Structure formats: C-alpha cells, structure tokens
PDB file of C-alpha atoms in Angstrom:
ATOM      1  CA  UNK A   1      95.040  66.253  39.581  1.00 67.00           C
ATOM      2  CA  UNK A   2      91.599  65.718  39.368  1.00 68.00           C
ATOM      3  CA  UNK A   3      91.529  67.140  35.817  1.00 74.00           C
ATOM      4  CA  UNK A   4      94.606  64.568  34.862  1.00 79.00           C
ATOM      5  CA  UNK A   5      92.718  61.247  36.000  1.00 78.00           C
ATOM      6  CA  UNK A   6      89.392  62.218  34.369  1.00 79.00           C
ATOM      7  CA  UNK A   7      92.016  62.718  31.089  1.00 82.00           C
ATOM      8  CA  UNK A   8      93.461  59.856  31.518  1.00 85.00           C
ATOM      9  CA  UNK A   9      89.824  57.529  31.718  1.00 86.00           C
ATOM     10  CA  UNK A  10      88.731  59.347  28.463  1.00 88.00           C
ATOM     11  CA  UNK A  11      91.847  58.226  27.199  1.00 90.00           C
ATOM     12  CA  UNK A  12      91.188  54.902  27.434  1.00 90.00           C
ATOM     13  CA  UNK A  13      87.620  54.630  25.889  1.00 94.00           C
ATOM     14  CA  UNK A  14      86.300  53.642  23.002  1.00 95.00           C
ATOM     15  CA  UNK A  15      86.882  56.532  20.441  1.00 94.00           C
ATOM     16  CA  UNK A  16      83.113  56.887  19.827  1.00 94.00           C
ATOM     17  CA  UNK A  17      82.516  57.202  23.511  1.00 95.00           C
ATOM     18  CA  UNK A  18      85.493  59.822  23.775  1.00 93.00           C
ATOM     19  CA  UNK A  19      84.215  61.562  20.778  1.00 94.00           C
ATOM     20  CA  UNK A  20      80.564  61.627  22.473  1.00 94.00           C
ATOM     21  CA  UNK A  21      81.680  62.675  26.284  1.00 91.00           C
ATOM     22  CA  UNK A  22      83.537  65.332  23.736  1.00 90.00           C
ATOM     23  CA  UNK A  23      81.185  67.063  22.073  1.00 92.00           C
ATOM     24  CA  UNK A  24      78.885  67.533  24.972  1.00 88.00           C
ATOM     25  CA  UNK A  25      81.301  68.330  27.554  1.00 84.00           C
ATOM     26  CA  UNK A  26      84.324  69.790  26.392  1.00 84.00           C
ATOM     27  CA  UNK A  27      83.278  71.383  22.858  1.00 88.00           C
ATOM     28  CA  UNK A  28      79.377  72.264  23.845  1.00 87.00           C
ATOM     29  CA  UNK A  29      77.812  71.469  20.683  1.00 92.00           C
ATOM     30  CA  UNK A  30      74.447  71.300  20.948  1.00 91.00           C
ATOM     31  CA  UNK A  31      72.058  67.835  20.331  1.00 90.00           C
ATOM     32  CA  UNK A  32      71.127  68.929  17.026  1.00 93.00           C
ATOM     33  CA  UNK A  33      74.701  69.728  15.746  1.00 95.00           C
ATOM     34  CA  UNK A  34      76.032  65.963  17.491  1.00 94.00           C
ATOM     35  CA  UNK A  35      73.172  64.406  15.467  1.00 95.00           C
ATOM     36  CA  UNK A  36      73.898  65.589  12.494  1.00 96.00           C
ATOM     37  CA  UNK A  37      77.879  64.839  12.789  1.00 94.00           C
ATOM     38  CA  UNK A  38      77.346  61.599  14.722  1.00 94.00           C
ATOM     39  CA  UNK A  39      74.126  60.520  11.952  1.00 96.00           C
ATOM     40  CA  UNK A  40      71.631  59.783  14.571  1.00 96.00           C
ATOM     41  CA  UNK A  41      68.655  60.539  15.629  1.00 96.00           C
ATOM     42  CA  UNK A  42      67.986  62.740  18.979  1.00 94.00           C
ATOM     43  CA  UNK A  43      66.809  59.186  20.961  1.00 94.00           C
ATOM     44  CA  UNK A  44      69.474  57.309  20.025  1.00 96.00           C
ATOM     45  CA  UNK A  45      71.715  60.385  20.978  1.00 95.00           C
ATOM     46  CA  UNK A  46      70.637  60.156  24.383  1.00 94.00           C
ATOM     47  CA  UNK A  47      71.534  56.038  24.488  1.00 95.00           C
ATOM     48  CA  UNK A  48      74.831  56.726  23.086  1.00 95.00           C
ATOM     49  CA  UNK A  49      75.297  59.315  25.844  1.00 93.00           C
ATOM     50  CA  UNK A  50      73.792  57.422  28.861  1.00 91.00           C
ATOM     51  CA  UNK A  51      75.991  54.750  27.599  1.00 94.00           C
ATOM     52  CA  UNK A  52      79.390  56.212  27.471  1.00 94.00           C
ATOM     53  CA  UNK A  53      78.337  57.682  30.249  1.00 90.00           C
ATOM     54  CA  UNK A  54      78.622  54.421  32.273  1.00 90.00           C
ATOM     55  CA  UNK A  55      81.842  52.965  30.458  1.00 93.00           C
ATOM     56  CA  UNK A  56      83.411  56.644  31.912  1.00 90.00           C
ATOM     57  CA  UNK A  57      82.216  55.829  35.171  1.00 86.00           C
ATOM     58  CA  UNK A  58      83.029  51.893  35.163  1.00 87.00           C
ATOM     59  CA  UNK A  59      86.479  52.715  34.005  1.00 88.00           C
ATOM     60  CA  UNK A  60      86.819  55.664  36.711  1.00 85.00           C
ATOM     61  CA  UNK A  61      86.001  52.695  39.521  1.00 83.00           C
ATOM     62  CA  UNK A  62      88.996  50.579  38.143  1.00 84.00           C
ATOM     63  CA  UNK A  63      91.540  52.631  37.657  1.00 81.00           C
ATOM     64  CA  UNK A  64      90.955  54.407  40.684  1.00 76.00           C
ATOM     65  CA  UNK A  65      89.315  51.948  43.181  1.00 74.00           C
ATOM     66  CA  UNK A  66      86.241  54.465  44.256  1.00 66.00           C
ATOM     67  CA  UNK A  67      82.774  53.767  45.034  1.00 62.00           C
ATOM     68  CA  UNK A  68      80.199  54.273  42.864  1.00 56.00           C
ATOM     69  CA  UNK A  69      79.021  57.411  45.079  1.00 55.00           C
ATOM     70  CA  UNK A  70      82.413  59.060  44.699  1.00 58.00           C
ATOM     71  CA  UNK A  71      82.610  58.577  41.071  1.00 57.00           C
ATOM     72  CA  UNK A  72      78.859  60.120  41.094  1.00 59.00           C
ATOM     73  CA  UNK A  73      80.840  63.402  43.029  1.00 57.00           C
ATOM     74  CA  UNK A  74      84.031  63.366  40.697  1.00 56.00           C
ATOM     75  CA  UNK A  75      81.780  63.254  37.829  1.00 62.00           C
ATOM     76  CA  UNK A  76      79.243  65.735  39.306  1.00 59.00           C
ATOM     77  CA  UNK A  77      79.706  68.561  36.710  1.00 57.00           C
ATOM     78  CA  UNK A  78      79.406  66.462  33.720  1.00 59.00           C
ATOM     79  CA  UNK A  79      76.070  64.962  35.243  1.00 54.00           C
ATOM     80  CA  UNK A  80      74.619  68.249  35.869  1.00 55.00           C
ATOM     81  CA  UNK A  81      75.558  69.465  32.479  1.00 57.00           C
ATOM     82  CA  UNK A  82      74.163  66.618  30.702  1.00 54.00           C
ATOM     83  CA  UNK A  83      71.132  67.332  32.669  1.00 50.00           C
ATOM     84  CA  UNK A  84      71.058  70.870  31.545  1.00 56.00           C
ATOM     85  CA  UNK A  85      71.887  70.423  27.758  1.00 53.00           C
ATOM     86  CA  UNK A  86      69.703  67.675  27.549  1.00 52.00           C
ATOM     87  CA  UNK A  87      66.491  70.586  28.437  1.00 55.00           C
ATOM     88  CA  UNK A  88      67.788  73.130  26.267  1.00 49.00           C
TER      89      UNK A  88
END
C-alpha cells in the first residue's frame, strides 16, 4: 500500500523531479553518472535533489493529510539513502 501512494506522489511531479527522485532512488546511479545525464554540476545536483525532495514531501502531506513527522517516517529510506549516496 505504502509502495502504491509513494507511486502515485511521484506520479504527479514535475518530470524533472520524477526523473531526479529516479535516478537516485530507484535506478542507483551514482552523482557523477546523474551529472553527466542531467548536465550539471555536483552542487547544483544536490539543489535539484534537496528540492524535489520537498515537492515529494509537500505533495505526500496533501494527498494524504500527514504531518510533516510522518511523511519524515514514510519517506525514511529515501532520506537515509540520500544521506548515504551523497558520502560515497
């Protein structure tokens, strides 16, 4: 269920967002292979990221009605492996 509704969120963001939360998350390519696709450099990488980021989350809270601390727990995996591929 959980799975559907975080689906269903990326679904509805902006494609470059989707295509960012994407890459990272879903396909695992690493900063220097999302640079060179995306053509950015590594700092801006990390804006784009923190950015759609916060859309995910922001549209999370609507369509579902949840706090900002349970959107922080649904999206708890993705934060932590942001965290991690960001320091490899």
């Amino acid at each position: 269920e959980r799975q559907r509704s975080v689906a269903k969120v990326l679904d509805e963001l902006a494609p470059k967002d989707r295509e960012i939360l994407r890459l990272i998350f879903f396909e695992e390519w690493d900063r220097k292979r999302i640079c060179e696709e995306l053509r950015v450099e590594p700092d801006h990488l990390r804006v784009l990221l923190h950015r759609a980021k916060a859309r995910f989350q922001a549209a999370y809270v609507r369509k579902h009605g949840l706090t900002a601390h349970a959107v922080l727990f649904v999206c708890n995996v993705l934060i932590v492996k942001a965290t991690t591929w960001w320091g490899s």
